[in-house]
PDB file of C-alpha atoms in Angstrom:
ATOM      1  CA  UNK X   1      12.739   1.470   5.144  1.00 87.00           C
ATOM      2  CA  UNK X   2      15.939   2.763   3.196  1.00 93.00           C
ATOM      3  CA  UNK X   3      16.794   3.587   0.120  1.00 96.00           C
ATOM      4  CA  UNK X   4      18.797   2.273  -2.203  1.00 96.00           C
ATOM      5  CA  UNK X   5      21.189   4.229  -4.784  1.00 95.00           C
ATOM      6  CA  UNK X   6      22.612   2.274  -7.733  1.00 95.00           C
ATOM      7  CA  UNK X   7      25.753   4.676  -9.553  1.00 93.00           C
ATOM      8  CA  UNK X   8      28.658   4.059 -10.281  1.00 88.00           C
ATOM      9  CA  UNK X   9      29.382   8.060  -9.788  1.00 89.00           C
ATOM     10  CA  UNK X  10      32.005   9.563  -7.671  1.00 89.00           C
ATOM     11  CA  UNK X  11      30.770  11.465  -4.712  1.00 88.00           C
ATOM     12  CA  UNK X  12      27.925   8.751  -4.703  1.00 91.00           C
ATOM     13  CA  UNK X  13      28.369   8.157  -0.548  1.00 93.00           C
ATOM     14  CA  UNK X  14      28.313  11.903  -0.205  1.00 93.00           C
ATOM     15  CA  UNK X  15      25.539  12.109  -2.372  1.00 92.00           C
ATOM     16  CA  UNK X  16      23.523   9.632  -0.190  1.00 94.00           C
ATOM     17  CA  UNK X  17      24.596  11.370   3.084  1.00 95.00           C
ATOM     18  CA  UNK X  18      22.896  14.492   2.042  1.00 95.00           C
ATOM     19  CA  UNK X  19      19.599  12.724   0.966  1.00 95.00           C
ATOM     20  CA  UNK X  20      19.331  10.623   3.878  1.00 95.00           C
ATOM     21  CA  UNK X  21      19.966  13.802   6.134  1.00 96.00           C
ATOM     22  CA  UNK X  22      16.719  15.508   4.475  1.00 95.00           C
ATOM     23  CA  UNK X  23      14.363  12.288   3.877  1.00 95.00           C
ATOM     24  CA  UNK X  24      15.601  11.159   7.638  1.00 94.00           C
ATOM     25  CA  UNK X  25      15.842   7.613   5.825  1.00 94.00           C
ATOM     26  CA  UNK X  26      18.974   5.082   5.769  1.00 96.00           C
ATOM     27  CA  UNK X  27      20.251   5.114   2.000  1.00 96.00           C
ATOM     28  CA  UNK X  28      22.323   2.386   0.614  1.00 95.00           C
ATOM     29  CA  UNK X  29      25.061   2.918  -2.273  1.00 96.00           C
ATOM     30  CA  UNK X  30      25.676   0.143  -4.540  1.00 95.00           C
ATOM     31  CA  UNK X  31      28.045   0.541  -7.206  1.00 92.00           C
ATOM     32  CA  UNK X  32      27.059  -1.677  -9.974  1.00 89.00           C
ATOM     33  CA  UNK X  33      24.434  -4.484 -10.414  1.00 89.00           C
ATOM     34  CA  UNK X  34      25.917  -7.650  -8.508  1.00 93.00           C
ATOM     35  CA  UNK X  35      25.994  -5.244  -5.407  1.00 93.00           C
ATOM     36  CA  UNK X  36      22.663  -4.300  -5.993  1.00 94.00           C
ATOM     37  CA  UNK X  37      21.161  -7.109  -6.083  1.00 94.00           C
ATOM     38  CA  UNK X  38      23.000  -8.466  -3.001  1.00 94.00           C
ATOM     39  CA  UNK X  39      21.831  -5.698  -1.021  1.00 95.00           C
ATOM     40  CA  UNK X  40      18.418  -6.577  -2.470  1.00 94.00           C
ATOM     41  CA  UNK X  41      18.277  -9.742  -1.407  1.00 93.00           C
ATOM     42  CA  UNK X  42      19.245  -9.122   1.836  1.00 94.00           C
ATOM     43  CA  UNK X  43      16.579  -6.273   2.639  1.00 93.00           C
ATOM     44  CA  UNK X  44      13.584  -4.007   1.625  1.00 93.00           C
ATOM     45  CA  UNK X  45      13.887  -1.128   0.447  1.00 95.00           C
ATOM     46  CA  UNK X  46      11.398   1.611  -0.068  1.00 95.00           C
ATOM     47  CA  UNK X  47      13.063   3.088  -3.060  1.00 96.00           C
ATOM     48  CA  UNK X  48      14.946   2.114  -6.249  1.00 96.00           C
ATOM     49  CA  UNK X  49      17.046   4.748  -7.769  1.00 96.00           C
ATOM     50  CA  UNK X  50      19.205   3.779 -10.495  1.00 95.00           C
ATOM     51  CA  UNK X  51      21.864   5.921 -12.314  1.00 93.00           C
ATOM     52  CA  UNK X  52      20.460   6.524 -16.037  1.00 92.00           C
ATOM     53  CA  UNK X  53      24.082   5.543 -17.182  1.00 90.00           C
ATOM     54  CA  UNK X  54      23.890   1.897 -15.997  1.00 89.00           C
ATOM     55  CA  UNK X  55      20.328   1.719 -16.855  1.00 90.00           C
ATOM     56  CA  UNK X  56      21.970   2.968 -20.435  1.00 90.00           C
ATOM     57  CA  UNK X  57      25.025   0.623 -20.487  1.00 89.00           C
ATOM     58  CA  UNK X  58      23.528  -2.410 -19.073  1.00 88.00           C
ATOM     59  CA  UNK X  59      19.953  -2.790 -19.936  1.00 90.00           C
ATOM     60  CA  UNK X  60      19.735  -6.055 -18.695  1.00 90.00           C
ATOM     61  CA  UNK X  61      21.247  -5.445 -15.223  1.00 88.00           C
ATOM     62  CA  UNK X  62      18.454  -2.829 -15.164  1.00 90.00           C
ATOM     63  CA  UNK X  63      15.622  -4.945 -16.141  1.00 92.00           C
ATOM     64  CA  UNK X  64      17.102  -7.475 -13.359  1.00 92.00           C
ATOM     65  CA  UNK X  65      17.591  -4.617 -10.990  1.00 93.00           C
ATOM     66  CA  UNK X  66      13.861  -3.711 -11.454  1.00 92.00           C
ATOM     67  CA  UNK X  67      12.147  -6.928 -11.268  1.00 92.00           C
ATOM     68  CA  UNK X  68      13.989  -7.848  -8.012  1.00 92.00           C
ATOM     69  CA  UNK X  69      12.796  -4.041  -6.457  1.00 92.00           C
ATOM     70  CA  UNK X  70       9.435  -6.018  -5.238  1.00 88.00           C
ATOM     71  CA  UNK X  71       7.442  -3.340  -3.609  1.00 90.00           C
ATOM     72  CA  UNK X  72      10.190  -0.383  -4.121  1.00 93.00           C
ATOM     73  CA  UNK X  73       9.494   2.785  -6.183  1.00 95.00           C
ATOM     74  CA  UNK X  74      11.301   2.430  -8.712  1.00 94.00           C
ATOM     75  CA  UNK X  75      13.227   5.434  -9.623  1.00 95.00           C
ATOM     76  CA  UNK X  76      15.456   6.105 -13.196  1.00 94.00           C
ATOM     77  CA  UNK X  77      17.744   9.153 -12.083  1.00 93.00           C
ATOM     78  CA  UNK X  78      20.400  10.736 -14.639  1.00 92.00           C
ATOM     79  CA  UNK X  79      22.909  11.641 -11.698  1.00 87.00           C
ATOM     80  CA  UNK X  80      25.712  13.241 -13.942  1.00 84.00           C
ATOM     81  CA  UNK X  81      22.619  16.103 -14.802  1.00 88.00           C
ATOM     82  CA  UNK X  82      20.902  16.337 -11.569  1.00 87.00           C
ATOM     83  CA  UNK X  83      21.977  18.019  -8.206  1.00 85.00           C
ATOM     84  CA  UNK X  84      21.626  16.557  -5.025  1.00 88.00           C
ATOM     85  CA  UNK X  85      18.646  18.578  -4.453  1.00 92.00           C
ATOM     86  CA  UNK X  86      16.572  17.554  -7.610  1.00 92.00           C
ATOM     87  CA  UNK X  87      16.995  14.040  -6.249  1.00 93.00           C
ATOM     88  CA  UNK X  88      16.022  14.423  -2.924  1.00 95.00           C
ATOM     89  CA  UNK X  89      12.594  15.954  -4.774  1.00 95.00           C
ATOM     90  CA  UNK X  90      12.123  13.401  -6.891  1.00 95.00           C
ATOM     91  CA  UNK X  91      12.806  10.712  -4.294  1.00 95.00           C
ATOM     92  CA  UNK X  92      10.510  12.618  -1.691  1.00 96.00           C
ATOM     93  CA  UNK X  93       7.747  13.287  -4.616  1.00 96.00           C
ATOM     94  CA  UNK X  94       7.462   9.104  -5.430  1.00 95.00           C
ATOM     95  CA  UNK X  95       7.360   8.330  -1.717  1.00 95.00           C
ATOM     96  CA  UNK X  96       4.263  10.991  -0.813  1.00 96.00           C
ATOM     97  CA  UNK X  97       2.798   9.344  -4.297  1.00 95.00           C
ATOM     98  CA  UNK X  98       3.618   5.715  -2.729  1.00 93.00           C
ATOM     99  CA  UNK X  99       2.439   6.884   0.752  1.00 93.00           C
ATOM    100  CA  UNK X 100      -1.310   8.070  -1.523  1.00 96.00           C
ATOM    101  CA  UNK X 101      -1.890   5.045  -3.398  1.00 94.00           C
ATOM    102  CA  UNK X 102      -1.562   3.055  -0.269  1.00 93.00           C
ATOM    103  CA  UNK X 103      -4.663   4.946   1.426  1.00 95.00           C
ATOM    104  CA  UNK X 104      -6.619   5.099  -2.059  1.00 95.00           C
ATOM    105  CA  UNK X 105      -5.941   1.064  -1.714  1.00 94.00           C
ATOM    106  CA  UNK X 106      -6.831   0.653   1.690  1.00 94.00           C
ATOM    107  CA  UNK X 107     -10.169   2.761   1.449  1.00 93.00           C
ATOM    108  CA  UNK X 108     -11.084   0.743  -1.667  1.00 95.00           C
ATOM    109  CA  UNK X 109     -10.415  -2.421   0.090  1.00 94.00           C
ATOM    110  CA  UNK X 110     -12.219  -1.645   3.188  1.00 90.00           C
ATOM    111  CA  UNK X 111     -15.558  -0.151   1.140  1.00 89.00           C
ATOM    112  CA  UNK X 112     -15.091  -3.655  -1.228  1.00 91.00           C
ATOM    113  CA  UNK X 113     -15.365  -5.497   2.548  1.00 90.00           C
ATOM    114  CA  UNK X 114     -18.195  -3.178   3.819  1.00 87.00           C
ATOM    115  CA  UNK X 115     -20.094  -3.464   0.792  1.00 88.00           C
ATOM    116  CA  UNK X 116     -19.904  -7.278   0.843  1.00 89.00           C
ATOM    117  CA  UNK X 117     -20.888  -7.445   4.747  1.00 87.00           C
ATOM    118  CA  UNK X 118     -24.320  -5.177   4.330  1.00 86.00           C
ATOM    119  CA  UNK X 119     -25.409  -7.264   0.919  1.00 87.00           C
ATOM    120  CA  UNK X 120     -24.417 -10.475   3.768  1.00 86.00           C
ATOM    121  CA  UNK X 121     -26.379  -8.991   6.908  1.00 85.00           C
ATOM    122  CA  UNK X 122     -29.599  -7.836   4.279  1.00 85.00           C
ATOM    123  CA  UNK X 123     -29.739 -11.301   3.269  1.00 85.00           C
ATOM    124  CA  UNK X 124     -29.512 -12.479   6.711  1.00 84.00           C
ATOM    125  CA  UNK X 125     -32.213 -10.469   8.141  1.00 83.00           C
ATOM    126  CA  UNK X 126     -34.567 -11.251   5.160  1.00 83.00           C
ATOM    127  CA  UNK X 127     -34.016 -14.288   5.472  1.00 81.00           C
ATOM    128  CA  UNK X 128     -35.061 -14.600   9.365  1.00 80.00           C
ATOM    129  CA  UNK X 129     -37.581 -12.145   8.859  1.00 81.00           C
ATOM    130  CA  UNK X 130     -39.538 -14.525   6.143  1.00 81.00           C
ATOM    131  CA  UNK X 131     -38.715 -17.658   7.908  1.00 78.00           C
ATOM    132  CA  UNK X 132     -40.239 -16.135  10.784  1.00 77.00           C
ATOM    133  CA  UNK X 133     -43.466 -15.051   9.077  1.00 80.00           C
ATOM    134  CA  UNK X 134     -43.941 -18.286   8.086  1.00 73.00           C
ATOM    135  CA  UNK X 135     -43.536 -20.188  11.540  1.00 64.00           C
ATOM    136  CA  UNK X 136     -44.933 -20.750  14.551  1.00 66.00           C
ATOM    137  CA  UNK X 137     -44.605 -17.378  16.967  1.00 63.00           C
ATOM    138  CA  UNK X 138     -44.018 -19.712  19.868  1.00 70.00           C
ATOM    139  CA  UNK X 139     -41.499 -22.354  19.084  1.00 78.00           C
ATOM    140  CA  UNK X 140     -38.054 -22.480  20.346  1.00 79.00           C
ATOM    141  CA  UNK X 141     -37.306 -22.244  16.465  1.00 78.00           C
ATOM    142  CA  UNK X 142     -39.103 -18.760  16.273  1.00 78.00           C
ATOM    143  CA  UNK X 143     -36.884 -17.121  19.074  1.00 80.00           C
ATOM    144  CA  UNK X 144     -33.612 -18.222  17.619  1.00 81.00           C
ATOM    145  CA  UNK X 145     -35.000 -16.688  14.459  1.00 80.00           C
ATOM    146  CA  UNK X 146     -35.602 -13.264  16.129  1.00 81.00           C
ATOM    147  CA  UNK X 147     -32.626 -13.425  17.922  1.00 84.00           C
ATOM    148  CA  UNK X 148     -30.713 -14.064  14.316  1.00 83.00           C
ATOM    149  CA  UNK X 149     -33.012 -11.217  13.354  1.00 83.00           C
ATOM    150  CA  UNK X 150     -32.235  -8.721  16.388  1.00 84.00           C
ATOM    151  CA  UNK X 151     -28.606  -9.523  15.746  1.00 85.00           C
ATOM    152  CA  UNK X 152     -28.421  -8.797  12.388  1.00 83.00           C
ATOM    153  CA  UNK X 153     -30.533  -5.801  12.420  1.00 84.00           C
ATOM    154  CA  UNK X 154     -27.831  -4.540  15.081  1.00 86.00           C
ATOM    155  CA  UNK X 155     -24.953  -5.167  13.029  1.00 84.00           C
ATOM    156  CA  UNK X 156     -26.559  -3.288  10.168  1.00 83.00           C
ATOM    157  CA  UNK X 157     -26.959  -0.642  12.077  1.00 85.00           C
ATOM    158  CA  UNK X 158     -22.879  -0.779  13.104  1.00 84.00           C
ATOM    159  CA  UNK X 159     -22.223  -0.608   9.505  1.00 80.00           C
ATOM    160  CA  UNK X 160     -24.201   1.855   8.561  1.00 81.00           C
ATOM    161  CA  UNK X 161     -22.944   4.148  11.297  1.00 77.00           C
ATOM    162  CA  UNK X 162     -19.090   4.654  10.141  1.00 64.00           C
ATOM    163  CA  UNK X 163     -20.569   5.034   6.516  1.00 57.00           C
ATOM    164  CA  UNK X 164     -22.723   8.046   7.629  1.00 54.00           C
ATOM    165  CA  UNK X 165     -20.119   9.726   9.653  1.00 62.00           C
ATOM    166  CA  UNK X 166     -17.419   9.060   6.781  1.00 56.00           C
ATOM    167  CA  UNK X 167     -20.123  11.236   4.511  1.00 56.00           C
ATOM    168  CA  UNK X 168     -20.250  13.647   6.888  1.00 58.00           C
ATOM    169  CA  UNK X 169     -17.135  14.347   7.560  1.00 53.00           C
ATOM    170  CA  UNK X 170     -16.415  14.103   3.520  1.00 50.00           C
TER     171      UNK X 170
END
């Protein structure tokens, strides 16, 4: 996805040629807030980064500017102070943060799902396993059950697998 440069500064295109040379990214320059938002509405961007002197002038365009960003970083840059160079860090830094949270998320989500599935399948095979204590060994009702049983004993198994070699390899 590109990024997205909101300044009214001169040199701003040349600015955003150098960044998207070392981030390998498309960057965008909008000039003010009604371009901004355009450009927003028209695409995603991966980053935000807004001049501190329209952030300054125009608080309002700002806080429009920010709640239109969606999933964006959302990045508050005094351009008139910083270099071309301390931009391209700060831009890079936020998107390697971004890039973290989004595995930290997707581990949490997938151990929240795992959980949920081996408290499902232990209730599952008690569950056979005492209706089948209680039955008749023989009945066509009493092989289903082991079957439910076999099955679920089998998919705990699956689930504990990737959990013990995610330990290990942790």
């Amino acid at each position: 996805m590109s990024i997205l440069l909101i300044t009214g500064m001169e040199g701003a295109r040349n600015c955003a040629d150098v960044i998207a040379k070392n981030l390998g990214r498309e960057v965008e320059v909008a000039e003010g807030r009604k371009t901004a938002l355009t450009l927003m509405r028209q695409k995603e961007f991966s980053a935000v980064v807004v001049d501190d002197t329209i952030a300054e002038c125009d608080p309002a365009a700002a806080e429009a500017i920010w709640e239109r960003a969606g999933l964006a970083i959302p990045l508050q840059i005094n351009f008139a102070l910083s270099g071309a160079a301390r931009v391209i860090r700060d831009i890079r830094a936020a998107l390697h943060r971004r890039e973290r949270e989004k595995i930290l998320a997707r581990r949490a989500a997938a151990a929240a799902i795992e959980s949920e599935l081996k408290s499902t399948v232990a209730g599952l095979l008690l569950q056979s396993e005492l209706a089948l204590s209680g039955s008749d060994a023989a009945s066509p009702v009493a092989e289903r059950l082991r079957t439910v049983a076999d099955l679920a004993g089998s998919l705990r198994r699956q689930l504990a697998a990737p959990a013990a070699a995610r330990d290990a390899s942790i």
